[in-house]
């Protein structure tokens, strides 16, 4: 049985962050904590099904709505704008949530699962002070180094100068997402690239907290983050002693149909990450946790988690 509730965390700038907490029925059996960093233009509430599976296996799950997302945004018309230095504060918020989770479950390891945009935040956190707080990192729907990011940033800056930092950029949204459906046929909606499960796609489309058009400053800062995470200066501080699990669909356009995921894995191995696993699912699209074979995907995630629990922790629940 799953116990679900939420709370509001106030960050150092006074911004209230909405946090979901899913707990096993018997909290004393918690063997691990999974913290989720959700993707762009979605909400942490979409991970309730995953949380249920994890709770049944003895894991507590915490997931905050990032700035400009979900209930943290406060109003539907405020979705898609993370504010000034929003991506920096998203990472600080993740660490603050991790500290709260650790305080509620002392001595229990915390793993960070980042999906899509949330995985890029996690990639940056892996190279920053505070990375030691996590026992391991799981990156879903992620990508490695790529080109055209400087062009994207320049275009975002130009739009910002002309139209303002809170302008909803249909142009930039089209550049980022517009090509993702090209390899799929037939195309039923603008979001078919998310999953081959039409019910999951329809659920995303019908959710008022999903699919917002982001602001010019959001896109500018996002392009900057994507460039930053693969620079020598940042990667020089990569925490190499933490296990990393990369999983994606072989047809995920965000990960360049698997190519970008392998590029990221090769980069991490070259930098000295010794405990690294990669899994690409045939015919899978962007949201493997919402794909038709999500049961197997979740089983594989649970298998990875139990193999990376500290010695003795995996015996708490059999």
CSV table of C-alpha atoms in Angstrom, one decimal:
chain,number,residue,atom,x,y,z
A,1,UNK,CA,0.0,0.0,0.0
A,2,UNK,CA,1.3,3.5,-0.9
A,3,UNK,CA,1.1,6.5,1.4
A,4,UNK,CA,1.1,9.7,-0.7
A,5,UNK,CA,1.2,13.2,0.5
A,6,UNK,CA,2.9,16.4,-0.3
A,7,UNK,CA,4.5,19.4,1.5
A,8,UNK,CA,5.9,22.8,0.6
A,9,UNK,CA,9.5,23.5,1.0
A,10,UNK,CA,10.7,27.1,1.1
A,11,UNK,CA,14.1,27.6,-0.6
A,12,UNK,CA,16.7,30.3,0.4
A,13,UNK,CA,15.1,32.9,-1.9
A,14,UNK,CA,11.7,32.3,-0.3
A,15,UNK,CA,10.2,30.4,-3.2
A,16,UNK,CA,7.8,27.7,-2.1
A,17,UNK,CA,8.6,24.4,-3.8
A,18,UNK,CA,5.9,21.7,-4.0
A,19,UNK,CA,7.3,18.3,-3.1
A,20,UNK,CA,5.5,14.9,-3.4
A,21,UNK,CA,6.4,12.2,-0.9
A,22,UNK,CA,5.4,8.6,-1.4
A,23,UNK,CA,6.2,6.2,1.4
A,24,UNK,CA,5.9,2.5,2.0
A,25,UNK,CA,3.1,1.4,4.4
A,26,UNK,CA,5.7,0.5,7.1
A,27,UNK,CA,8.2,3.3,7.1
A,28,UNK,CA,10.6,1.4,9.4
A,29,UNK,CA,11.3,-0.9,6.4
A,30,UNK,CA,12.6,1.9,4.2
A,31,UNK,CA,15.8,0.5,2.6
A,32,UNK,CA,16.6,3.4,0.2
A,33,UNK,CA,15.3,6.7,-1.0
A,34,UNK,CA,14.8,7.6,-4.7
A,35,UNK,CA,14.6,11.3,-5.5
A,36,UNK,CA,13.2,12.2,-8.9
A,37,UNK,CA,14.2,15.2,-11.0
A,38,UNK,CA,11.4,15.4,-13.6
A,39,UNK,CA,11.6,16.6,-17.2
A,40,UNK,CA,10.8,19.9,-19.0
A,41,UNK,CA,7.2,20.9,-19.2
A,42,UNK,CA,5.9,18.1,-17.0
A,43,UNK,CA,5.1,17.6,-13.4
A,44,UNK,CA,6.5,15.3,-10.6
A,45,UNK,CA,2.9,14.0,-10.1
A,46,UNK,CA,3.4,11.9,-13.2
A,47,UNK,CA,5.7,9.6,-11.3
A,48,UNK,CA,3.1,8.3,-8.9
A,49,UNK,CA,2.9,4.9,-10.6
A,50,UNK,CA,6.7,4.4,-10.4
A,51,UNK,CA,6.6,5.5,-6.8
A,52,UNK,CA,4.0,2.8,-6.1
A,53,UNK,CA,6.3,0.1,-7.4
A,54,UNK,CA,9.2,1.5,-5.5
A,55,UNK,CA,7.3,1.7,-2.3
A,56,UNK,CA,6.3,-1.9,-2.6
A,57,UNK,CA,10.0,-2.7,-2.8
A,58,UNK,CA,10.8,-0.7,0.3
A,59,UNK,CA,11.9,2.6,-1.1
A,60,UNK,CA,10.7,6.1,-0.1
A,61,UNK,CA,10.2,8.4,-3.1
A,62,UNK,CA,10.5,12.2,-3.1
A,63,UNK,CA,9.9,14.4,-6.2
A,64,UNK,CA,9.6,18.2,-6.3
A,65,UNK,CA,8.0,20.2,-9.0
A,66,UNK,CA,10.8,22.3,-10.4
A,67,UNK,CA,10.5,26.1,-10.6
A,68,UNK,CA,8.1,27.0,-13.3
A,69,UNK,CA,6.6,23.6,-13.3
A,70,UNK,CA,3.6,21.9,-11.7
A,71,UNK,CA,2.2,23.2,-8.5
A,72,UNK,CA,5.4,25.1,-7.7
A,73,UNK,CA,4.5,27.5,-10.5
A,74,UNK,CA,1.3,28.3,-8.6
A,75,UNK,CA,-0.8,29.1,-11.7
A,76,UNK,CA,-1.1,27.6,-15.1
A,77,UNK,CA,-0.2,30.9,-16.8
A,78,UNK,CA,3.1,30.9,-14.8
A,79,UNK,CA,4.3,27.5,-16.2
A,80,UNK,CA,7.4,27.5,-18.2
A,81,UNK,CA,9.3,30.3,-16.5
A,82,UNK,CA,11.9,29.3,-13.9
A,83,UNK,CA,12.8,32.8,-13.0
A,84,UNK,CA,16.3,34.4,-12.8
A,85,UNK,CA,19.1,31.9,-12.5
A,86,UNK,CA,16.3,29.3,-12.6
A,87,UNK,CA,18.5,26.3,-13.4
A,88,UNK,CA,21.0,27.1,-10.7
A,89,UNK,CA,18.1,27.2,-8.2
A,90,UNK,CA,16.6,24.0,-9.5
A,91,UNK,CA,19.8,22.3,-8.5
A,92,UNK,CA,19.9,23.9,-5.1
A,93,UNK,CA,16.3,22.9,-4.6
A,94,UNK,CA,17.2,19.2,-5.4
A,95,UNK,CA,19.9,19.2,-2.8
A,96,UNK,CA,17.5,20.8,-0.2
A,97,UNK,CA,14.9,18.1,-0.9
A,98,UNK,CA,17.6,15.4,-0.6
A,99,UNK,CA,18.6,16.9,2.8
A,100,UNK,CA,14.9,16.8,4.0
A,101,UNK,CA,14.5,13.2,2.8
A,102,UNK,CA,17.7,12.2,4.6
A,103,UNK,CA,16.5,13.9,7.8
A,104,UNK,CA,13.3,11.9,7.7
A,105,UNK,CA,15.1,8.6,7.0
A,106,UNK,CA,18.5,8.8,8.8
A,107,UNK,CA,21.2,6.6,7.5
A,108,UNK,CA,19.3,5.6,4.4
A,109,UNK,CA,21.0,6.1,1.0
A,110,UNK,CA,19.6,8.6,-1.5
A,111,UNK,CA,19.7,7.9,-5.2
A,112,UNK,CA,18.9,10.6,-7.8
A,113,UNK,CA,16.8,9.8,-10.9
A,114,UNK,CA,16.8,12.5,-13.5
A,115,UNK,CA,14.6,12.3,-16.5
A,116,UNK,CA,15.3,14.4,-19.7
A,117,UNK,CA,15.8,18.0,-18.5
A,118,UNK,CA,16.0,16.6,-15.0
A,119,UNK,CA,18.9,14.4,-16.2
A,120,UNK,CA,20.8,17.4,-17.4
A,121,UNK,CA,20.4,19.0,-14.0
A,122,UNK,CA,21.7,15.8,-12.5
A,123,UNK,CA,24.7,15.8,-14.8
A,124,UNK,CA,25.6,19.2,-13.5
A,125,UNK,CA,25.0,18.2,-9.9
A,126,UNK,CA,27.4,15.3,-10.4
A,127,UNK,CA,30.2,17.9,-10.9
A,128,UNK,CA,29.2,20.3,-8.1
A,129,UNK,CA,29.6,20.5,-4.3
A,130,UNK,CA,26.8,18.4,-2.8
A,131,UNK,CA,27.3,15.5,-5.2
A,132,UNK,CA,28.5,13.4,-2.3
A,133,UNK,CA,25.0,13.5,-0.8
A,134,UNK,CA,23.8,10.9,-3.4
A,135,UNK,CA,24.7,7.2,-3.4
A,136,UNK,CA,24.3,7.0,-7.1
A,137,UNK,CA,22.8,8.6,-10.2
A,138,UNK,CA,20.2,7.4,-12.7
A,139,UNK,CA,19.8,9.3,-16.0
A,140,UNK,CA,16.7,8.6,-18.1
A,141,UNK,CA,16.2,10.0,-21.6
A,142,UNK,CA,19.5,11.9,-21.4
A,143,UNK,CA,22.1,12.8,-23.9
A,144,UNK,CA,25.8,13.6,-24.3
A,145,UNK,CA,27.7,16.4,-26.0
A,146,UNK,CA,26.0,17.9,-29.1
A,147,UNK,CA,26.2,20.8,-31.5
A,148,UNK,CA,24.1,23.8,-32.4
A,149,UNK,CA,23.7,24.8,-28.7
A,150,UNK,CA,25.5,28.2,-29.2
A,151,UNK,CA,23.1,29.0,-32.1
A,152,UNK,CA,20.2,28.2,-29.8
A,153,UNK,CA,21.5,30.4,-27.0
A,154,UNK,CA,22.1,33.2,-29.5
A,155,UNK,CA,18.6,33.0,-30.9
A,156,UNK,CA,17.1,32.9,-27.4
A,157,UNK,CA,19.1,36.0,-26.4
A,158,UNK,CA,18.0,37.8,-29.5
A,159,UNK,CA,14.4,37.0,-28.9
A,160,UNK,CA,14.8,38.0,-25.2
A,161,UNK,CA,16.2,41.4,-26.3
A,162,UNK,CA,13.4,42.0,-28.7
A,163,UNK,CA,10.4,40.6,-26.9
A,164,UNK,CA,11.4,40.4,-23.2
A,165,UNK,CA,12.5,37.7,-20.9
A,166,UNK,CA,9.0,36.4,-20.2
A,167,UNK,CA,7.9,36.1,-23.8
A,168,UNK,CA,6.5,32.6,-24.6
A,169,UNK,CA,8.7,31.5,-27.5
A,170,UNK,CA,6.8,29.4,-30.0
A,171,UNK,CA,9.8,29.7,-32.3
A,172,UNK,CA,12.3,28.2,-29.7
A,173,UNK,CA,9.8,25.6,-28.7
A,174,UNK,CA,9.5,24.5,-32.3
A,175,UNK,CA,13.3,24.4,-32.7
A,176,UNK,CA,13.7,22.3,-29.6
A,177,UNK,CA,10.8,19.9,-30.0
A,178,UNK,CA,9.6,20.3,-33.6
A,179,UNK,CA,11.7,17.6,-35.2
A,180,UNK,CA,11.1,14.9,-32.6
A,181,UNK,CA,8.2,13.3,-34.4
A,182,UNK,CA,10.0,13.0,-37.8
A,183,UNK,CA,11.0,9.4,-37.4
A,184,UNK,CA,7.6,8.2,-36.4
A,185,UNK,CA,4.7,7.2,-38.6
A,186,UNK,CA,1.8,7.6,-38.5
A,187,UNK,CA,1.8,10.7,-36.4
A,188,UNK,CA,-1.3,11.2,-34.3
A,189,UNK,CA,-0.3,14.1,-32.0
A,190,UNK,CA,2.6,16.6,-31.5
A,191,UNK,CA,3.8,14.4,-28.6
A,192,UNK,CA,4.0,10.9,-30.2
A,193,UNK,CA,7.7,10.9,-29.6
A,194,UNK,CA,7.2,10.6,-25.9
A,195,UNK,CA,5.8,7.0,-25.9
A,196,UNK,CA,4.3,4.4,-28.2
A,197,UNK,CA,1.5,4.0,-25.7
A,198,UNK,CA,-1.2,6.3,-27.0
A,199,UNK,CA,-3.0,6.4,-23.6
A,200,UNK,CA,0.2,7.8,-22.0
A,201,UNK,CA,0.5,10.4,-24.7
A,202,UNK,CA,-3.1,11.4,-24.3
A,203,UNK,CA,-2.7,11.6,-20.5
A,204,UNK,CA,0.2,14.0,-21.0
A,205,UNK,CA,-1.7,16.2,-23.4
A,206,UNK,CA,-4.8,16.4,-21.2
A,207,UNK,CA,-2.7,17.3,-18.1
A,208,UNK,CA,-3.0,21.1,-17.6
A,209,UNK,CA,0.5,21.1,-16.0
A,210,UNK,CA,2.1,19.5,-19.1
A,211,UNK,CA,3.2,20.9,-22.4
A,212,UNK,CA,3.6,24.6,-21.6
A,213,UNK,CA,5.5,27.0,-24.0
A,214,UNK,CA,8.6,28.2,-22.1
A,215,UNK,CA,9.9,31.7,-21.9
A,216,UNK,CA,12.9,33.2,-23.7
A,217,UNK,CA,15.0,33.3,-20.5
A,218,UNK,CA,14.1,29.7,-19.8
A,219,UNK,CA,15.4,28.6,-23.2
A,220,UNK,CA,18.5,30.8,-23.0
A,221,UNK,CA,19.4,29.3,-19.6
A,222,UNK,CA,18.6,25.8,-20.8
A,223,UNK,CA,20.9,26.1,-23.8
A,224,UNK,CA,23.6,27.4,-21.4
A,225,UNK,CA,23.2,24.4,-19.1
A,226,UNK,CA,23.5,22.0,-22.0
A,227,UNK,CA,26.7,23.6,-23.1
A,228,UNK,CA,28.1,23.9,-19.6
A,229,UNK,CA,27.7,20.3,-18.4
A,230,UNK,CA,30.1,18.9,-21.0
A,231,UNK,CA,32.9,21.4,-20.7
A,232,UNK,CA,36.3,20.4,-19.4
A,233,UNK,CA,36.0,23.0,-16.6
A,234,UNK,CA,32.8,21.4,-15.2
A,235,UNK,CA,33.7,17.7,-15.9
A,236,UNK,CA,37.0,18.2,-14.1
A,237,UNK,CA,35.0,18.0,-10.9
A,238,UNK,CA,32.9,15.0,-11.8
A,239,UNK,CA,32.3,12.6,-8.9
A,240,UNK,CA,33.9,9.5,-10.4
A,241,UNK,CA,33.3,7.2,-7.4
A,242,UNK,CA,29.5,7.1,-7.7
A,243,UNK,CA,27.6,4.5,-9.7
A,244,UNK,CA,25.8,5.7,-12.8
A,245,UNK,CA,22.9,4.1,-14.7
A,246,UNK,CA,21.9,5.3,-18.1
A,247,UNK,CA,18.7,4.1,-19.7
A,248,UNK,CA,16.8,5.2,-22.7
A,249,UNK,CA,14.8,4.1,-25.7
A,250,UNK,CA,16.6,3.2,-28.9
A,251,UNK,CA,14.2,5.5,-30.7
A,252,UNK,CA,14.4,8.4,-28.3
A,253,UNK,CA,15.1,11.6,-30.3
A,254,UNK,CA,16.5,13.4,-27.3
A,255,UNK,CA,19.3,10.9,-27.1
A,256,UNK,CA,19.8,10.8,-30.8
A,257,UNK,CA,18.3,7.3,-31.1
A,258,UNK,CA,20.9,6.0,-28.6
A,259,UNK,CA,23.9,7.6,-30.1
A,260,UNK,CA,24.0,10.4,-27.6
A,261,UNK,CA,23.6,8.1,-24.7
A,262,UNK,CA,26.6,6.0,-25.8
A,263,UNK,CA,28.6,9.3,-26.3
A,264,UNK,CA,27.8,10.2,-22.7
A,265,UNK,CA,28.7,6.8,-21.4
A,266,UNK,CA,32.0,6.9,-23.3
A,267,UNK,CA,32.7,10.4,-21.9
A,268,UNK,CA,32.1,9.2,-18.3
A,269,UNK,CA,34.2,6.1,-18.8
A,270,UNK,CA,37.1,8.1,-20.2
A,271,UNK,CA,36.9,10.4,-17.2
A,272,UNK,CA,37.2,7.5,-14.8
A,273,UNK,CA,33.6,6.5,-13.8
A,274,UNK,CA,34.1,2.8,-13.2
A,275,UNK,CA,30.6,1.7,-12.2
A,276,UNK,CA,28.5,2.6,-15.2
A,277,UNK,CA,25.7,0.7,-16.8
A,278,UNK,CA,23.9,1.5,-20.1
A,279,UNK,CA,20.6,0.0,-21.2
A,280,UNK,CA,18.8,0.9,-24.4
A,281,UNK,CA,15.3,-0.6,-25.0
A,282,UNK,CA,14.5,-1.6,-28.6
A,283,UNK,CA,11.7,0.5,-30.1
A,284,UNK,CA,11.5,2.6,-27.0
A,285,UNK,CA,10.8,6.3,-27.2
A,286,UNK,CA,11.6,9.1,-24.8
A,287,UNK,CA,9.6,8.2,-21.7
A,288,UNK,CA,10.6,4.6,-21.0
A,289,UNK,CA,8.9,4.7,-17.6
A,290,UNK,CA,5.6,5.4,-19.6
A,291,UNK,CA,6.3,3.0,-22.4
A,292,UNK,CA,4.4,-0.2,-23.1
A,293,UNK,CA,7.2,-2.3,-21.5
A,294,UNK,CA,7.4,0.0,-18.5
A,295,UNK,CA,7.0,-3.0,-16.1
A,296,UNK,CA,10.3,-4.4,-17.4
A,297,UNK,CA,12.0,-1.0,-17.3
A,298,UNK,CA,11.0,-0.6,-13.7
A,299,UNK,CA,12.1,-4.1,-12.8
A,300,UNK,CA,15.5,-3.3,-14.3
A,301,UNK,CA,15.7,-0.1,-12.3
A,302,UNK,CA,14.9,-1.9,-9.1
A,303,UNK,CA,17.5,-4.5,-9.9
A,304,UNK,CA,20.1,-1.8,-10.3
A,305,UNK,CA,19.1,-0.1,-7.1
A,306,UNK,CA,19.3,-3.3,-5.0
A,307,UNK,CA,22.7,-4.1,-6.4
A,308,UNK,CA,23.9,-0.6,-5.3
A,309,UNK,CA,22.5,-0.5,-1.8
A,310,UNK,CA,25.2,-0.3,0.9
A,311,UNK,CA,26.2,-3.6,2.4
A,312,UNK,CA,23.5,-4.9,4.7
A,313,UNK,CA,20.9,-2.3,3.5
A,314,UNK,CA,19.6,-4.8,0.9
A,315,UNK,CA,18.7,-7.2,3.6
A,316,UNK,CA,16.2,-4.9,5.2
A,317,UNK,CA,13.5,-6.2,2.9
A,318,UNK,CA,13.3,-9.5,1.2
